[in-house]
Amino acid sequence: MKLLLVVLFASVAWAQRPLTVAVIDKMYQVYPMYRQIQDYVINQVADARMASSARIDEFHRDIIMIKSNYLATSIRQEQDLITQINGQPLSVNQQCLSFLRQSAEVNMNLAGVSYSTCITNAGDSLVTTVKAFYELLDTDEARYVGVGLFEEFRDENVFFDPQRIISKLENRVFRLEDYPTHIGSEVLDAVAGLSNMLENIRLNYINCMTLGEQMLRSALQLGLLQLEQTCNGNLIPVAEEAPVPPNVSATPEPTEVPTEQPTPEPETPAPEH
């Protein structure tokens, strides 16, 4: 009986302010649409984050491979010069040869400084680019996710002028019905822009490494010239390294062909006596 009285009292109370009730009804209409849009936007942004992770991983792999190739080339050039220096007979000025060794070491160290500058510049550009990319995604996401669903109540009074709140909520419904499908193309454009920026960083890194390698090459070639002109040495013939077969470890072991055993001839039975 008490419960029935409470329900009747509440019904009478609501009936006295139908517009206030309409505010609540409108809110029930809005929030499911808001959830639907949030899910869509979050999924689109999550896909963009995953795509960007793959691009960044590919960028790191490319930079490591490029650096490895340049370092291998530089070490080989240094070894060529050291081989010539160490191959000189004792009749060649040994102090001069020592200076050439020191010069080669200094030039390799200078190249190391240059190569480190290249990769740290690439790293700084990467951080700036990725930060701007994620800020863009966060901006797109914040336009639809986490914004105040109850902002329409600010500076309003649900009892004094509920119609104003209803009008604001209806406007919110109108804006939510304009489903933000365009965000899908926006995040795709953002990922494409990130890919282009990473490619530019990669090309700048290659240019930087190429310049450093060319300066080192010139310095080491000058060392060869100084070996002949200053130290009165002679270039020695160097045997070319034999090429290493690819995937040696993967080459299958030769299989032994079983030798066919000769079939024994049948024994001739002894004659009966």
mmCIF file of C-alpha atoms in Angstrom, residues 11-177:
data_model
loop_
_atom_site.group_PDB
_atom_site.id
_atom_site.type_symbol
_atom_site.label_atom_id
_atom_site.label_comp_id
_atom_site.label_asym_id
_atom_site.label_seq_id
_atom_site.Cartn_x
_atom_site.Cartn_y
_atom_site.Cartn_z
ATOM 1 C CA SER A 11 3.108 10.450 -10.915
ATOM 2 C CA VAL A 12 1.227 13.460 -9.638
ATOM 3 C CA ALA A 13 4.495 15.304 -9.028
ATOM 4 C CA TRP A 14 5.764 14.605 -12.568
ATOM 5 C CA ALA A 15 2.406 15.635 -14.013
ATOM 6 C CA GLN A 16 2.753 19.052 -12.483
ATOM 7 C CA ARG A 17 5.885 19.780 -14.551
ATOM 8 C CA PRO A 18 5.565 18.041 -17.924
ATOM 9 C CA LEU A 19 8.405 20.029 -19.508
ATOM 10 C CA THR A 20 10.781 18.923 -16.792
ATOM 11 C CA VAL A 21 9.739 15.345 -17.539
ATOM 12 C CA ALA A 22 10.359 16.056 -21.234
ATOM 13 C CA VAL A 23 13.920 17.029 -20.382
ATOM 14 C CA ILE A 24 14.558 13.578 -18.890
ATOM 15 C CA ASP A 25 12.893 11.863 -21.853
ATOM 16 C CA LYS A 26 15.109 13.805 -24.241
ATOM 17 C CA MET A 27 18.214 12.792 -22.306
ATOM 18 C CA TYR A 28 17.217 9.133 -22.621
ATOM 19 C CA GLN A 29 16.979 9.731 -26.366
ATOM 20 C CA VAL A 30 20.414 11.325 -26.609
ATOM 21 C CA TYR A 31 22.765 9.117 -24.649
ATOM 22 C CA PRO A 32 22.449 5.858 -26.717
ATOM 23 C CA MET A 33 23.338 7.822 -29.856
ATOM 24 C CA TYR A 34 26.275 9.300 -28.037
ATOM 25 C CA ARG A 35 27.544 5.809 -27.107
ATOM 26 C CA GLN A 36 27.242 4.623 -30.706
ATOM 27 C CA ILE A 37 29.318 7.520 -31.996
ATOM 28 C CA GLN A 38 31.907 7.094 -29.259
ATOM 29 C CA ASP A 39 32.421 3.443 -30.208
ATOM 30 C CA TYR A 40 32.790 4.292 -33.886
ATOM 31 C CA VAL A 41 35.282 7.100 -33.284
ATOM 32 C CA ILE A 42 37.333 5.086 -30.799
ATOM 33 C CA ASN A 43 37.557 2.157 -33.232
ATOM 34 C CA GLN A 44 38.621 4.424 -36.085
ATOM 35 C CA VAL A 45 41.302 6.078 -33.985
ATOM 36 C CA ALA A 46 42.482 2.691 -32.663
ATOM 37 C CA ASP A 47 42.878 1.433 -36.247
ATOM 38 C CA ALA A 48 44.920 4.528 -37.058
ATOM 39 C CA ARG A 49 47.146 3.948 -34.041
ATOM 40 C CA MET A 50 47.776 0.356 -35.100
ATOM 41 C CA ALA A 51 48.575 1.443 -38.654
ATOM 42 C CA SER A 52 50.966 4.093 -37.371
ATOM 43 C CA SER A 53 52.715 1.516 -35.198
ATOM 44 C CA ALA A 54 53.389 -0.603 -38.282
ATOM 45 C CA ARG A 55 54.744 2.429 -40.181
ATOM 46 C CA ILE A 56 57.046 3.376 -37.309
ATOM 47 C CA ASP A 57 58.292 -0.192 -37.005
ATOM 48 C CA GLU A 58 59.072 -0.250 -40.731
ATOM 49 C CA PHE A 59 60.867 3.096 -40.407
ATOM 50 C CA HIS A 60 63.081 1.796 -37.583
ATOM 51 C CA ARG A 61 63.928 -1.318 -39.595
ATOM 52 C CA ASP A 62 64.897 0.765 -42.641
ATOM 53 C CA ILE A 63 67.098 3.118 -40.627
ATOM 54 C CA ILE A 64 68.917 0.232 -38.948
ATOM 55 C CA MET A 65 69.525 -1.448 -42.308
ATOM 56 C CA ILE A 66 70.795 1.790 -43.860
ATOM 57 C CA LYS A 67 73.134 2.446 -40.943
ATOM 58 C CA SER A 68 74.422 -1.121 -41.085
ATOM 59 C CA ASN A 69 75.254 -0.806 -44.791
ATOM 60 C CA TYR A 70 77.107 2.480 -44.356
ATOM 61 C CA LEU A 71 79.084 1.188 -41.373
ATOM 62 C CA ALA A 72 80.083 -1.935 -43.286
ATOM 63 C CA THR A 73 81.264 0.185 -46.225
ATOM 64 C CA SER A 74 83.278 2.475 -43.959
ATOM 65 C CA ILE A 75 84.939 -0.411 -42.119
ATOM 66 C CA ARG A 76 85.863 -2.053 -45.409
ATOM 67 C CA GLN A 77 87.446 1.174 -46.671
ATOM 68 C CA GLU A 78 89.435 1.546 -43.468
ATOM 69 C CA GLN A 79 90.592 -2.067 -43.707
ATOM 70 C CA ASP A 80 91.760 -1.516 -47.284
ATOM 71 C CA LEU A 81 93.998 1.349 -46.146
ATOM 72 C CA ILE A 82 95.305 -0.501 -43.070
ATOM 73 C CA THR A 83 96.094 -3.521 -45.237
ATOM 74 C CA GLN A 84 98.210 -1.347 -47.513
ATOM 75 C CA ILE A 85 99.994 0.298 -44.572
ATOM 76 C CA ASN A 86 100.723 -2.988 -42.800
ATOM 77 C CA GLY A 87 101.876 -4.602 -46.027
ATOM 78 C CA GLN A 88 104.773 -2.176 -46.553
ATOM 79 C CA PRO A 89 108.317 -3.491 -46.163
ATOM 80 C CA LEU A 90 110.559 -2.321 -43.329
ATOM 81 C CA SER A 91 112.454 -0.115 -45.755
ATOM 82 C CA VAL A 92 109.508 2.290 -45.826
ATOM 83 C CA ASN A 93 109.587 5.058 -43.204
ATOM 84 C CA GLN A 94 107.857 3.414 -40.222
ATOM 85 C CA GLN A 95 107.108 6.677 -38.474
ATOM 86 C CA CYS A 96 105.340 7.913 -41.584
ATOM 87 C CA LEU A 97 103.278 4.736 -41.636
ATOM 88 C CA SER A 98 102.437 5.256 -37.962
ATOM 89 C CA PHE A 99 101.146 8.724 -38.757
ATOM 90 C CA LEU A 100 98.953 7.251 -41.492
ATOM 91 C CA ARG A 101 97.492 4.760 -39.027
ATOM 92 C CA GLN A 102 96.738 7.574 -36.602
ATOM 93 C CA SER A 103 95.196 9.613 -39.400
ATOM 94 C CA ALA A 104 92.957 6.706 -40.398
ATOM 95 C CA GLU A 105 91.819 6.318 -36.783
ATOM 96 C CA VAL A 106 91.061 10.035 -36.455
ATOM 97 C CA ASN A 107 89.072 10.065 -39.706
ATOM 98 C CA MET A 108 87.056 7.018 -38.632
ATOM 99 C CA ASN A 109 86.256 8.740 -35.332
ATOM 100 C CA LEU A 110 85.188 11.887 -37.171
ATOM 101 C CA ALA A 111 82.959 9.777 -39.411
ATOM 102 C CA GLY A 112 81.483 8.227 -36.271
ATOM 103 C CA VAL A 113 80.570 11.690 -35.003
ATOM 104 C CA SER A 114 78.968 12.476 -38.347
ATOM 105 C CA TYR A 115 77.001 9.226 -38.407
ATOM 106 C CA SER A 116 75.757 9.766 -34.841
ATOM 107 C CA THR A 117 74.618 13.275 -35.756
ATOM 108 C CA CYS A 118 72.666 11.841 -38.678
ATOM 109 C CA ILE A 119 70.805 9.266 -36.646
ATOM 110 C CA THR A 120 70.083 11.559 -33.689
ATOM 111 C CA ASN A 121 68.670 14.172 -36.096
ATOM 112 C CA ALA A 122 66.490 11.451 -37.597
ATOM 113 C CA GLY A 123 65.398 10.413 -34.106
ATOM 114 C CA ASP A 124 64.498 13.994 -33.144
ATOM 115 C CA SER A 125 62.470 14.390 -36.344
ATOM 116 C CA LEU A 126 60.733 11.087 -35.634
ATOM 117 C CA VAL A 127 59.718 12.177 -32.125
ATOM 118 C CA THR A 128 58.355 15.502 -33.404
ATOM 119 C CA THR A 129 56.463 13.841 -36.253
ATOM 120 C CA VAL A 130 54.913 11.088 -34.156
ATOM 121 C CA LYS A 131 53.958 13.526 -31.401
ATOM 122 C CA ALA A 132 52.153 15.758 -33.902
ATOM 123 C CA PHE A 133 50.401 12.709 -35.385
ATOM 124 C CA TYR A 134 49.070 11.499 -32.034
ATOM 125 C CA GLU A 135 48.024 14.996 -31.063
ATOM 126 C CA LEU A 136 45.974 15.093 -34.268
ATOM 127 C CA LEU A 137 44.328 11.783 -33.395
ATOM 128 C CA ASP A 138 43.627 12.977 -29.870
ATOM 129 C CA THR A 139 42.024 16.141 -31.246
ATOM 130 C CA ASP A 140 39.774 14.149 -33.580
ATOM 131 C CA GLU A 141 38.826 11.766 -30.780
ATOM 132 C CA ALA A 142 38.110 14.522 -28.267
ATOM 133 C CA ARG A 143 35.666 16.147 -30.679
ATOM 134 C CA TYR A 144 33.304 13.217 -30.136
ATOM 135 C CA VAL A 145 34.540 11.292 -27.108
ATOM 136 C CA GLY A 146 34.654 12.530 -23.542
ATOM 137 C CA VAL A 147 32.980 15.871 -24.221
ATOM 138 C CA GLY A 148 30.305 16.949 -21.748
ATOM 139 C CA LEU A 149 27.040 15.246 -22.555
ATOM 140 C CA PHE A 150 25.475 17.375 -19.843
ATOM 141 C CA GLU A 151 26.871 20.660 -21.091
ATOM 142 C CA GLU A 152 23.351 21.743 -22.098
ATOM 143 C CA PHE A 153 22.484 22.209 -18.419
ATOM 144 C CA ARG A 154 25.177 24.801 -17.832
ATOM 145 C CA ASP A 155 23.634 28.098 -16.618
ATOM 146 C CA GLU A 156 20.152 26.658 -17.095
ATOM 147 C CA ASN A 157 17.335 25.814 -14.629
ATOM 148 C CA VAL A 158 15.387 22.647 -15.237
ATOM 149 C CA PHE A 159 12.415 24.043 -13.314
ATOM 150 C CA PHE A 160 12.448 27.686 -14.320
ATOM 151 C CA ASP A 161 12.908 27.274 -18.099
ATOM 152 C CA PRO A 162 13.133 23.590 -19.070
ATOM 153 C CA GLN A 163 12.223 24.398 -22.671
ATOM 154 C CA ARG A 164 15.649 25.979 -23.208
ATOM 155 C CA ILE A 165 17.307 22.740 -22.099
ATOM 156 C CA ILE A 166 15.007 20.720 -24.368
ATOM 157 C CA SER A 167 15.949 22.937 -27.304
ATOM 158 C CA LYS A 168 19.645 22.439 -26.566
ATOM 159 C CA LEU A 169 19.183 18.676 -26.308
ATOM 160 C CA GLU A 170 17.276 18.620 -29.597
ATOM 161 C CA ASN A 171 20.147 20.482 -31.185
ATOM 162 C CA ARG A 172 22.506 17.884 -29.736
ATOM 163 C CA VAL A 173 20.364 15.122 -31.278
ATOM 164 C CA PHE A 174 20.510 16.901 -34.625
ATOM 165 C CA ARG A 175 24.305 17.098 -34.436
ATOM 166 C CA LEU A 176 24.635 13.468 -33.347
ATOM 167 C CA GLU A 177 22.445 12.313 -36.234
#
